[in-house]
Short mmCIF file of C-alpha atoms in Angstrom, two decimals:
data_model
loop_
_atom_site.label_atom_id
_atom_site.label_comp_id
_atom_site.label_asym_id
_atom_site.label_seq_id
_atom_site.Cartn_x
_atom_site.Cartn_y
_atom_site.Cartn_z
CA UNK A 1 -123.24 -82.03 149.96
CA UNK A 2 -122.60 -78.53 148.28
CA UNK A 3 -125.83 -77.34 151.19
CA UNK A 4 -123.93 -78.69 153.68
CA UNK A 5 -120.86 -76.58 152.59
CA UNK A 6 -122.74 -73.64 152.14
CA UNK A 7 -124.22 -74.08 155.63
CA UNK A 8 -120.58 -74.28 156.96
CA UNK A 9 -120.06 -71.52 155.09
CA UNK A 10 -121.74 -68.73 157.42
CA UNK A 11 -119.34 -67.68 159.79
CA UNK A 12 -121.67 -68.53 163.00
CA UNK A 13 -122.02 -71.96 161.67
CA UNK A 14 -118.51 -72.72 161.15
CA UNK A 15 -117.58 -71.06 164.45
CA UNK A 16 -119.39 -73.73 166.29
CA UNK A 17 -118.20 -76.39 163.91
CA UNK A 18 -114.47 -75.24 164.59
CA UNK A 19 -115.04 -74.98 168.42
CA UNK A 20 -115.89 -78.79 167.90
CA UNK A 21 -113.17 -79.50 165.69
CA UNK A 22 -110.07 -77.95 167.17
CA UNK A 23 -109.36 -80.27 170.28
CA UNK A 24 -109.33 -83.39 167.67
CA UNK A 25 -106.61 -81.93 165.69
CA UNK A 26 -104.70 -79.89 168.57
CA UNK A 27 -105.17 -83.38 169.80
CA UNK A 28 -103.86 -85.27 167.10
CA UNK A 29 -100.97 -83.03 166.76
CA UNK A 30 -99.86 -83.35 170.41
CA UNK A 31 -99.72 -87.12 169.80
CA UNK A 32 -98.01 -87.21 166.51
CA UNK A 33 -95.06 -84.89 167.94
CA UNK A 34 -94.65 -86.83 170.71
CA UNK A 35 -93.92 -90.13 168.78
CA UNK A 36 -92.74 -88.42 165.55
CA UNK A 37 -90.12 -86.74 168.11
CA UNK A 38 -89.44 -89.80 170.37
CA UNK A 39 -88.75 -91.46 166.29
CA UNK A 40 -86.73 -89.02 165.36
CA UNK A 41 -84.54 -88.37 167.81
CA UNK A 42 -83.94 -91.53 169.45
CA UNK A 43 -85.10 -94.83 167.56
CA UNK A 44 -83.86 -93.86 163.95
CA UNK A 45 -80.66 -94.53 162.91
CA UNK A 46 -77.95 -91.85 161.94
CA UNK A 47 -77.33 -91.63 158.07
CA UNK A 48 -74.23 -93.63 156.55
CA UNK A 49 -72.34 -90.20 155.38
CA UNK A 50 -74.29 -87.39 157.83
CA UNK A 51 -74.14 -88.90 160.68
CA UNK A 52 -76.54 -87.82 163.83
CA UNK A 53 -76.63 -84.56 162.29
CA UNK A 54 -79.62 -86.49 159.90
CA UNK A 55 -81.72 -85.88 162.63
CA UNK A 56 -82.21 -82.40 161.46
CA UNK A 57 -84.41 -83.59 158.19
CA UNK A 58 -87.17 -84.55 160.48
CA UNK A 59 -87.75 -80.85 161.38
CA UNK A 60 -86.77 -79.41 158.15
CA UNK A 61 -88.59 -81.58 155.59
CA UNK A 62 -92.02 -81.09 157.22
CA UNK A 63 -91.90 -77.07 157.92
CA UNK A 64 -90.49 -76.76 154.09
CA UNK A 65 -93.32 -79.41 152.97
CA UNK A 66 -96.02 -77.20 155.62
CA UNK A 67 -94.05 -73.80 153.82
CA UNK A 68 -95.59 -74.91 150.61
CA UNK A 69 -99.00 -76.52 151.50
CA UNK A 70 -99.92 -73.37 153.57
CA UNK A 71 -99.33 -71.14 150.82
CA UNK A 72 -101.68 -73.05 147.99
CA UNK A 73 -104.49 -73.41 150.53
CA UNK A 74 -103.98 -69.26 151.33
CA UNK A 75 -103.73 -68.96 148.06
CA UNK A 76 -107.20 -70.75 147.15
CA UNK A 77 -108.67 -69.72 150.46
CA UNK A 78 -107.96 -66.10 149.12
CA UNK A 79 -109.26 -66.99 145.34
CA UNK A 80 -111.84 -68.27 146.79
CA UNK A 81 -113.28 -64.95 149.72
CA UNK A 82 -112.45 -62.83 146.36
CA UNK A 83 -114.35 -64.95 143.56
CA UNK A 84 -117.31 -65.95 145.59
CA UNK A 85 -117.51 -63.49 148.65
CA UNK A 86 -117.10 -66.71 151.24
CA UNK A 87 -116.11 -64.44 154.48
CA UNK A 88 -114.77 -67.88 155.81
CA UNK A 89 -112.17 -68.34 153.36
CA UNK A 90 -110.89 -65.00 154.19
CA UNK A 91 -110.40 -65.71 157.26
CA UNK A 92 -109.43 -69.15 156.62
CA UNK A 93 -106.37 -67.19 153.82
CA UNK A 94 -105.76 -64.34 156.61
CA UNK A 95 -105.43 -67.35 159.37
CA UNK A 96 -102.75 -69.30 157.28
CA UNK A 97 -100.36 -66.46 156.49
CA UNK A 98 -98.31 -65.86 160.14
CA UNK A 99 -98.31 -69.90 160.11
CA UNK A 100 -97.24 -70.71 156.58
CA UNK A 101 -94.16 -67.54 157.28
CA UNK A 102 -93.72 -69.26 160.70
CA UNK A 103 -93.42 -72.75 158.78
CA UNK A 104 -90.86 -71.04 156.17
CA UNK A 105 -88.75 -69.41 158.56
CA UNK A 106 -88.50 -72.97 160.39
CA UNK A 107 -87.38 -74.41 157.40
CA UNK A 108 -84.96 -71.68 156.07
CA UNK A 109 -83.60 -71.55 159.74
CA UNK A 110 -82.99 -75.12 160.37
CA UNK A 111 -81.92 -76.00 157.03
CA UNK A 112 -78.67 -73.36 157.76
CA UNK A 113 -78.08 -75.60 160.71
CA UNK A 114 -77.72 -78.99 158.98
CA UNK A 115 -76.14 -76.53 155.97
CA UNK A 116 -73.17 -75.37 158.00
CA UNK A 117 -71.95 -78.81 159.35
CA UNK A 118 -72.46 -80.85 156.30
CA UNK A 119 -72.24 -78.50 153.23
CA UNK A 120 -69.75 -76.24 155.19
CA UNK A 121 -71.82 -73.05 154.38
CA UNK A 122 -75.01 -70.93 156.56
CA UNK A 123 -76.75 -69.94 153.06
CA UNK A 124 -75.79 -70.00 149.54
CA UNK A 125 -77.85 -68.05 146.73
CA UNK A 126 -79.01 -71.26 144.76
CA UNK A 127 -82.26 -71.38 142.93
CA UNK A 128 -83.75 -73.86 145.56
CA UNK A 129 -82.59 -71.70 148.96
CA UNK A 130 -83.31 -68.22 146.78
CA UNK A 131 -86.81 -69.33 146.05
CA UNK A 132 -87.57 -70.70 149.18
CA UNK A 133 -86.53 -66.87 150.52
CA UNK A 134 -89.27 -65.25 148.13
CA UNK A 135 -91.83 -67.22 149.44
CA UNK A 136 -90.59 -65.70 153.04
CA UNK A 137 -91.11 -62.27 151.53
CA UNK A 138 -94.53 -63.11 149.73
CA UNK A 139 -96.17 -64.19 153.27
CA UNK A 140 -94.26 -61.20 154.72
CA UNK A 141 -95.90 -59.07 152.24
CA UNK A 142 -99.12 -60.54 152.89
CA UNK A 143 -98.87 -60.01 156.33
CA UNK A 144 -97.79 -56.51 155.80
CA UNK A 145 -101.00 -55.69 153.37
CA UNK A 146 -103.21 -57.37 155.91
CA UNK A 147 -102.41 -54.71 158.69
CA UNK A 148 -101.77 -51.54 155.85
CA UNK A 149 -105.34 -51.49 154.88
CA UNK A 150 -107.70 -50.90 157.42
CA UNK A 151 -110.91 -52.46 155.31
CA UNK A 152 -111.44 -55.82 156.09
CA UNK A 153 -112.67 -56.67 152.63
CA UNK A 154 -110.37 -54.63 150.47
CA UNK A 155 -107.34 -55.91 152.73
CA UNK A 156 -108.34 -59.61 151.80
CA UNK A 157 -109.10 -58.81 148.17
CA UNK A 158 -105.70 -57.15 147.68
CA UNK A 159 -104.30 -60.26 149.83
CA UNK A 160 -105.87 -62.45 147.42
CA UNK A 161 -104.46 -60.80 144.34
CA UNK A 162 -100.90 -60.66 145.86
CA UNK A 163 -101.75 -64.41 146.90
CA UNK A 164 -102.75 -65.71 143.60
CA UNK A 165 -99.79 -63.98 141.43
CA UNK A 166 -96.97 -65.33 143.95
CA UNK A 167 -98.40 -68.59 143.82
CA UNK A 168 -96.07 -69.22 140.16
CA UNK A 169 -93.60 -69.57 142.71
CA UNK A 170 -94.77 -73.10 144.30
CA UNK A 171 -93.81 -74.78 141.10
CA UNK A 172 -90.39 -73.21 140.73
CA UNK A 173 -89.32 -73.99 144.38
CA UNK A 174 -90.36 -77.43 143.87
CA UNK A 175 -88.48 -78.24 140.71
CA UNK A 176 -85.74 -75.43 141.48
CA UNK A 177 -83.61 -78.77 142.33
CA UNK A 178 -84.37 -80.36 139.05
CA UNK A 179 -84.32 -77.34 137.00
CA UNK A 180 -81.06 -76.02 137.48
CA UNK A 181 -77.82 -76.88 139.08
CA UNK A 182 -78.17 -76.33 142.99
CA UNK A 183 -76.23 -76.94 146.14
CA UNK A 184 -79.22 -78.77 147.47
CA UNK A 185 -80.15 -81.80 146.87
CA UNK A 186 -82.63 -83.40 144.77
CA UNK A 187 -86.09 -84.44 146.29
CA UNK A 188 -86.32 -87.90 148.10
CA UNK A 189 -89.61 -88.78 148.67
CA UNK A 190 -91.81 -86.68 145.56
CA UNK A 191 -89.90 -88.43 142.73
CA UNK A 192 -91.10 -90.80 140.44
CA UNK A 193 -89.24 -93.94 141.73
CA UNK A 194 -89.33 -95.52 145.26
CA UNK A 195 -88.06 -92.85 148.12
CA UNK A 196 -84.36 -92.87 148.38
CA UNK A 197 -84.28 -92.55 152.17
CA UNK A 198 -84.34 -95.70 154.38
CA UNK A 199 -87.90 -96.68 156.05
CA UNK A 200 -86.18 -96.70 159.29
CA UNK A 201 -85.62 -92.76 158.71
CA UNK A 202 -89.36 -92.67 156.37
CA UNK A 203 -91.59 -93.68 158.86
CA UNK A 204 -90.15 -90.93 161.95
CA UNK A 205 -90.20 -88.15 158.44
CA UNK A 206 -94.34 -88.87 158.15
CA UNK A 207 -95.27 -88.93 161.27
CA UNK A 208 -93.22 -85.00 161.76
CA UNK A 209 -95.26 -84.63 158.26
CA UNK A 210 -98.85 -85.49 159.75
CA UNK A 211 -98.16 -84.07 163.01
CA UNK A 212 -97.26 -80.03 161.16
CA UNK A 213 -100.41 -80.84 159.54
CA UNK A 214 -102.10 -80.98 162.53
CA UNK A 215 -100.75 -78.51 164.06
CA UNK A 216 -101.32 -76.34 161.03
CA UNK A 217 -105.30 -77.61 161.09
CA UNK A 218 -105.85 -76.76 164.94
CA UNK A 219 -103.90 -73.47 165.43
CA UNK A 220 -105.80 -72.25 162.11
CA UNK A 221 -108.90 -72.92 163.47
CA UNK A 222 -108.43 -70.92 166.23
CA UNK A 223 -107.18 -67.86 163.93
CA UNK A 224 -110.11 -68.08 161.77
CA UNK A 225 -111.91 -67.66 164.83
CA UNK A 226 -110.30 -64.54 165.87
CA UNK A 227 -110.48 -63.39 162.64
CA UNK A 228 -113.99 -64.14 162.59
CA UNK A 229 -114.90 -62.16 165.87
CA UNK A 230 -112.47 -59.38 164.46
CA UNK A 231 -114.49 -58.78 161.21
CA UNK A 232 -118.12 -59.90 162.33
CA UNK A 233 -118.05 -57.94 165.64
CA UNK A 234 -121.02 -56.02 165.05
CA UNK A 235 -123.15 -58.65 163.54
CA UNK A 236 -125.97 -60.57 165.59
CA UNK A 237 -124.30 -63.92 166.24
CA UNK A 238 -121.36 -62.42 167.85
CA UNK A 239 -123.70 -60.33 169.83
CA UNK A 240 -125.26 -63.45 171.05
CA UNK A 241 -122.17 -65.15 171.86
CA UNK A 242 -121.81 -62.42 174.20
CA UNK A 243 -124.39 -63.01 176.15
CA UNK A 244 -124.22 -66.20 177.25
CA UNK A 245 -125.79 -67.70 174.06
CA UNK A 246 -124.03 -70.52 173.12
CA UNK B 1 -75.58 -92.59 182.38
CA UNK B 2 -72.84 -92.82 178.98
CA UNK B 3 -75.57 -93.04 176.80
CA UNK B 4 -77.39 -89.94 177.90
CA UNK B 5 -74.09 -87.77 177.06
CA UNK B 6 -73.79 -89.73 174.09
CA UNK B 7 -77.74 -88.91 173.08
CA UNK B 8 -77.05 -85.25 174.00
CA UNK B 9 -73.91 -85.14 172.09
CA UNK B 10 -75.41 -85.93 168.80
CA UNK B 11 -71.99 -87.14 167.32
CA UNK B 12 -70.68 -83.70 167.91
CA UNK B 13 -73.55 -81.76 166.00
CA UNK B 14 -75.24 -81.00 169.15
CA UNK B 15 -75.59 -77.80 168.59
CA UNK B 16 -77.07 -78.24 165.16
CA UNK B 17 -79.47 -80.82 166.30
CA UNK B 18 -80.67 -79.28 169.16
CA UNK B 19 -80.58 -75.71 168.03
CA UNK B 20 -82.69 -76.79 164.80
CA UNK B 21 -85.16 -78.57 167.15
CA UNK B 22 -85.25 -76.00 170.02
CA UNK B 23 -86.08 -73.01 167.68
CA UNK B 24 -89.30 -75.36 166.41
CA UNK B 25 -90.64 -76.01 169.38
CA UNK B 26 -90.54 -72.27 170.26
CA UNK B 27 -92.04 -71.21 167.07
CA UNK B 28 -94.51 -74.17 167.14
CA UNK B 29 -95.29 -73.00 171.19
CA UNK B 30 -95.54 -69.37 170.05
CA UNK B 31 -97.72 -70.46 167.26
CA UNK B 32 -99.97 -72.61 169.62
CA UNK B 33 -100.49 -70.48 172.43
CA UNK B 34 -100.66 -66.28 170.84
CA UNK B 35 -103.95 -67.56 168.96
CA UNK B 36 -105.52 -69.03 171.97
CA UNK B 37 -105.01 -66.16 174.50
CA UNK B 38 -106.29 -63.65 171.20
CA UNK B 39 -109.54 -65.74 171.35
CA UNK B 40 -109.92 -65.32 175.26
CA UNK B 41 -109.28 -61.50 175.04
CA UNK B 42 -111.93 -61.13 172.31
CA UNK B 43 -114.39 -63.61 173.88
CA UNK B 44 -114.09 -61.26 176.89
CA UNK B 45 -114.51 -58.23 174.82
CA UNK B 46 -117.28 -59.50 173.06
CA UNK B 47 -118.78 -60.59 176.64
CA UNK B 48 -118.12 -56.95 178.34
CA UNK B 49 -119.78 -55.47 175.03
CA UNK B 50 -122.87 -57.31 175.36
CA UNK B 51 -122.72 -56.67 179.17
CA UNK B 52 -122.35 -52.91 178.84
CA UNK B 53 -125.46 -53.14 175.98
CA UNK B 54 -127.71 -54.69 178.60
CA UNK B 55 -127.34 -51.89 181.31
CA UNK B 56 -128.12 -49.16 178.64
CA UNK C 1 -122.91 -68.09 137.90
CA UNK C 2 -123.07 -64.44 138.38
CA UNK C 3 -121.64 -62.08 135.54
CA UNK C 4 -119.59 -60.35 138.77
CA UNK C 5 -118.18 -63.05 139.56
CA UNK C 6 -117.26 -64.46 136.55
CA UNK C 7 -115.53 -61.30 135.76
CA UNK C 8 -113.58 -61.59 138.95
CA UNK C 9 -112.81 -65.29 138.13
CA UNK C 10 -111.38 -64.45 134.54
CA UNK C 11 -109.42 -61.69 136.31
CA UNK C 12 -107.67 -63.74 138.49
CA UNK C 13 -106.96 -66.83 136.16
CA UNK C 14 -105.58 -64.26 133.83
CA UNK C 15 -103.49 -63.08 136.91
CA UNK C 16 -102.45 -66.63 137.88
CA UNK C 17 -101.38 -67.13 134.06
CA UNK C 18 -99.90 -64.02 133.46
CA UNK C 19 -97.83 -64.24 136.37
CA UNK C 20 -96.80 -68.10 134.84
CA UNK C 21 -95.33 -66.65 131.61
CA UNK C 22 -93.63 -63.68 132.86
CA UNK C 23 -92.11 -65.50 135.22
CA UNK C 24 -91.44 -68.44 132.88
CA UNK C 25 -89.90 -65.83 130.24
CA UNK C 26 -87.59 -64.10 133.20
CA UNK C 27 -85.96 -67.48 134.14
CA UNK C 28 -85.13 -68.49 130.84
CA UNK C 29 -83.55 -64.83 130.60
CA UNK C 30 -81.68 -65.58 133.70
CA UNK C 31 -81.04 -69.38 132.51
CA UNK C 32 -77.57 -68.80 132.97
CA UNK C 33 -76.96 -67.19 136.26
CA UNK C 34 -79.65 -70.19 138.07
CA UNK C 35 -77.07 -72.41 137.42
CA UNK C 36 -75.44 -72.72 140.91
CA UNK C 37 -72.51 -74.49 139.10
CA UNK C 38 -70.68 -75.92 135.98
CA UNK C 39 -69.85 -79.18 135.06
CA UNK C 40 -65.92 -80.20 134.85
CA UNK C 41 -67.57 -81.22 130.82
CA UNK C 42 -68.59 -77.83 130.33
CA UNK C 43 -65.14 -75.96 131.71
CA UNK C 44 -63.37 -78.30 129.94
CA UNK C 45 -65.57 -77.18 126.68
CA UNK C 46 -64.84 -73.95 127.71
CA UNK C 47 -68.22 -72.84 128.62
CA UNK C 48 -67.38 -71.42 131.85
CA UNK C 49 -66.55 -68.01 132.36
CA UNK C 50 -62.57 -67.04 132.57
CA UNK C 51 -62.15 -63.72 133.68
CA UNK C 52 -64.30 -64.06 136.67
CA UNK C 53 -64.89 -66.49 139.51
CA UNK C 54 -66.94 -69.38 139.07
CA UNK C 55 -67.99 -72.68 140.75
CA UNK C 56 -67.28 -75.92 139.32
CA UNK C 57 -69.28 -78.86 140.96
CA UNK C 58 -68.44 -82.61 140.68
CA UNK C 59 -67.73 -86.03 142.48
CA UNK C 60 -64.05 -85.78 144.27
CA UNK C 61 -62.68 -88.98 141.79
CA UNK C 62 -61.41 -91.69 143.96
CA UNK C 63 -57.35 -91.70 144.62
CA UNK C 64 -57.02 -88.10 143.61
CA UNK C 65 -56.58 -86.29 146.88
CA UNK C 66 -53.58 -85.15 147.69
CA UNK C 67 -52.39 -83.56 151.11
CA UNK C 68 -49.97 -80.76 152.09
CA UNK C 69 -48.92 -82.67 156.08
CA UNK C 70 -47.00 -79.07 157.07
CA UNK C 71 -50.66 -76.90 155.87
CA UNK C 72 -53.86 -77.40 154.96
CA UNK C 73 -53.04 -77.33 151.08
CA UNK C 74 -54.79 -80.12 149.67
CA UNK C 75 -55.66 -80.89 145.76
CA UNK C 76 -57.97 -83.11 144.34
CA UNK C 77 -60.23 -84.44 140.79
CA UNK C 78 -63.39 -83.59 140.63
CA UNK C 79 -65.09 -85.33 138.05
CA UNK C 80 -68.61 -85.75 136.05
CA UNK C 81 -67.73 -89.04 134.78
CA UNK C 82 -66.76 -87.74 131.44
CA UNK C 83 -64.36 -85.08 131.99
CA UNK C 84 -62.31 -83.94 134.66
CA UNK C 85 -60.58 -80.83 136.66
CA UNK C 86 -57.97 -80.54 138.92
CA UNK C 87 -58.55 -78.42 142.05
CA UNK C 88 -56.31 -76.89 144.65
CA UNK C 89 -57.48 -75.49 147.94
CA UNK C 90 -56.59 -74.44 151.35
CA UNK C 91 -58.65 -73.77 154.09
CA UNK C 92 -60.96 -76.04 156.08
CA UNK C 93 -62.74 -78.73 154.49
CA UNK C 94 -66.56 -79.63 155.19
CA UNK C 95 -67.36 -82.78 157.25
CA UNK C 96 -68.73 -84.48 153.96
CA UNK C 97 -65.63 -84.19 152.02
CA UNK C 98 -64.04 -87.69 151.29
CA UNK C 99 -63.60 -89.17 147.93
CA UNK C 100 -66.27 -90.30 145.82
CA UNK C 101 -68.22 -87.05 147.46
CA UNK C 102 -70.00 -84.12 145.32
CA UNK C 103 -68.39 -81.47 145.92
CA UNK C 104 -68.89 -77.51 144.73
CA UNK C 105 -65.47 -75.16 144.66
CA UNK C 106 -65.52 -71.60 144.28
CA UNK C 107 -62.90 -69.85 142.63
CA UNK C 108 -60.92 -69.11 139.17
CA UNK C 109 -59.08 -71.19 136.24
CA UNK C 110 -55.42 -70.55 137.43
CA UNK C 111 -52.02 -70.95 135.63
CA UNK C 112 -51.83 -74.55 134.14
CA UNK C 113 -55.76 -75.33 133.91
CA UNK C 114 -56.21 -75.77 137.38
CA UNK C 115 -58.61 -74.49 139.83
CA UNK C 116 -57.75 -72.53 141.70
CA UNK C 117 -60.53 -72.75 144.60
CA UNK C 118 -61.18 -70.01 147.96
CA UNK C 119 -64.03 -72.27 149.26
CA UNK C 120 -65.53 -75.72 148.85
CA UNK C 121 -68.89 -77.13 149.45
CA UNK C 122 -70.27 -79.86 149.90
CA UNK C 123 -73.11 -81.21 148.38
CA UNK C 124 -74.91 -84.60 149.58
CA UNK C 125 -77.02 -86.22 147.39
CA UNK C 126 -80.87 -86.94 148.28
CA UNK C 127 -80.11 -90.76 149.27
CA UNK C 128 -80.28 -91.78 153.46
CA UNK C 129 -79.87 -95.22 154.79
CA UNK C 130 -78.19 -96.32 158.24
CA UNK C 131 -74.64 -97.14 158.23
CA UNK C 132 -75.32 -100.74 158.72
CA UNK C 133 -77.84 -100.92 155.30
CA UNK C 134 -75.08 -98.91 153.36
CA UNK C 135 -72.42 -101.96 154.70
CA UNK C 136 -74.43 -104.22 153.92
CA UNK C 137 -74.86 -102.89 150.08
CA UNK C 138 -71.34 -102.85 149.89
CA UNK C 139 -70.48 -106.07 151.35
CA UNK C 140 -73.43 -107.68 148.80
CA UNK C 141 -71.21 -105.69 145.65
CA UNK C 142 -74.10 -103.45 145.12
CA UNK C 143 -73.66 -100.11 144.20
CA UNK C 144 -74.85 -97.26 146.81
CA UNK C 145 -76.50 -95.23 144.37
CA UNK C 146 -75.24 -91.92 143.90
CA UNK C 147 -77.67 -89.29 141.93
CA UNK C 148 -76.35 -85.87 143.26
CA UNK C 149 -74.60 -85.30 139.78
CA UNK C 150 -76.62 -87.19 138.04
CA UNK C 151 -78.74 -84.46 136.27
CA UNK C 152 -75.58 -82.27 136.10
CA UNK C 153 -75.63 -81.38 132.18
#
């Protein structure tokens, strides 16, 4: 098991395993979208106090669920290129950063939509929206690191370091809602007791879920790739790819 | 041809709904297609690289 | 494994943790100010703050809203169950706002004990269902639950 990792490991390796890999998932995505969207849009039901304007959840849960995710597997990705010198998991933590800010921006964006007709407000400065923010600003940060130092290796250790100290804030946007007093609500599907939402409204919410994740998987893939080309342009296999060696 | 206005309506939140869901797909589109044409640009640099080491 | 990289290991667990308890030690600093809003049980203990705005947030008490028909004055309960505060507003109301709602107002203790609020929120609580399924509840006598205040201390 652990040779067959390490085999993945080396970048040539894993670019032809990703080449493989990336239709299934850019697949998968495609199709989960399309009926997670046909779901959520048309065949569930609008809420008994929201009305249609519901509909936005199925957007907003899975880009702030992806926000999250994206930056614990960066995060360990990063740990992980630092700790161990795996050049994949840089570029596997360098890969996920513009997605995870994309996925965070999606979810501070469209959660000021369904904020302004149903709360009456764009934005308020509560832990849970304030936290949520931060995380913009650590991928941001990330980002900004990533292009400030030229070194490929320095610019992923200091990435990982930056990474690995901002990660403290995963817990506190989680339980921000529990924690303290906040303008948003509590969480519906992570708490201990059965999910407070309506399987009618569930079942469109998952599918969103498991189609981001997709999506997430496949356009990664192809970012490590670039990422991969980027850092290892001098080395044989890339050479070889060249020149007609597949 | 009712229910079509009604659908694009969205019980008067149509422009939350439909804002909310237009800016994903754009980001998700964005997201989906900048990587792709990256690869092809490097692939052909890689490709004009090995080309120009082959005349030398 | 490799004395280098254990070093580098132990460097960034230390990291991870450090950044934990700092963190950990600011927000209980800053306990205060995370709160988005009091309880009507803690301004009526007089734990809120009265020289200086502040947000009250509770469940608009059933039967308690009262409506100005020449403006847009309108005063209502809001309530935590065990205590209660009277609030007065004008200005537009949010979609949500109907009785037996959580609501957040913004604004000072005015002459009297009442609340004097410049904006109210709404805040929905993290329960969805159809319209038919919450009917259907109420037809069958059972409660809709209702957690958004809840954890509200």
């Amino acid at each position: 098991m652990l040779e067959r990792l390490y085999k993945y490991a080396a970048p040539h390796q894993f670019f032809a395993l990703s080449r493989a890999l990336t239709p299934w998932f850019g697949g998968a995505a495609a199709a989960l979208l399309a009926v997670g969207l046909a779901g959520a849009l048309w065949f569930a039901p609008p809420d008994y106090q929201q009305g249609e304007s519901v509909r936005i959840i199925y957007v907003h849960v899975p880009a702030a669920w992806m926000s999250l995710f994206v930056y614990v597997v960066l995060a360990a990705a990063g740990i992980t290129g630092l700790v161990w010198n795996v050049k994949v998991a840089d570029a596997l933590a360098r890969a996920s950063a513009p997605l995870g800010a994309s996925f965070t921006l999606l979810a501070l964006a469209t959660g000021s939509l369904w904020g302004k007709p149903m709360w009456g407000t764009w934005w308020v400065w509560d832990a849970r929206l304030t936290s949520e923010l931060i995380l913009l600003f650590l991928y941001l940060g990330y980002i900004a690191l990533q292009g400030a130092i030229e070194d490929t290796r320095m610019a992923a250790r200091a990435g990982a370091v930056l990474a690995a100290i901002g990660l403290v804030n995963i817990p506190i946007i989680h339980y921000s809602v529990e924690w303290w007093s906040t303008l948003h609500q509590g969480p519906t599907i992570t708490r201990f007791d059965a999910p407070a939402i309506h399987a009618s409204m569930l079942v469109p919410l998952l599918i969103m879920a498991l189609g981001f994740k997709a999506f997430y998987a496949a356009t990664a893939l192809v970012r490590m790739r670039c990422e991969l080309l980027e850092s290892e342009c001098n080395s044989a296999w890339v050479t070889e790819l060249g020149s007609g060696g597949k | 041809m009712n229910s079509l206005r009604e659908f694009l309506h969205m019980g008067g939140y149509w422009l939350y709904v439909w804002g909310a869901y237009g800016l994903t797909a754009v980001v998700l589109l964005w997201n989906a297609v900048a990587p792709m044409l990256r690869e092809r640009s490097l692939l052909q640099d890689v490709a004009a690289r090995a080309a120009a080491g082959r005349i030398q | 494994m490799n004395p280098a990289r254990r070093r580098r290991l132990i460097i960034i667990v230390a990291l991870v943790l450090g950044g934990g308890v700092a963190a950990a030690l600011a927000l209980r600093a800053f306990q205060e100010n995370l709160l988005y809003f009091y309880s009507p049980s803690q301004v009526v203990a007089g734990e809120a703050p009265r020289n200086r705005a502040f947000r009250v947030g509770g469940l608009v008490e059933n039967g308690s809203v009262q409506r100005d028909p020449q403006t847009l004055a309108v005063s209502f309960t809001l309530t935590d169950t065990l205590q209660s505060v009277r609030v007065q507003y004008q200005g537009v109301l949010p979609d949500l706002f109907r009785e037996g709602q959580g609501i957040v107002a913004n604004g000072r203790i005015g002459d009297g004990g009442v609340f004097v609020a410049g904006e109210v929120l709404a805040k929905h609580d993290e329960n969805y269902m159809p319209p038919e399924v919450a009917k259907a509840l109420a037809a069958a006598g059972k409660p809709i639950p209702r957690s958004a205040f809840k954890q509200a201390q």
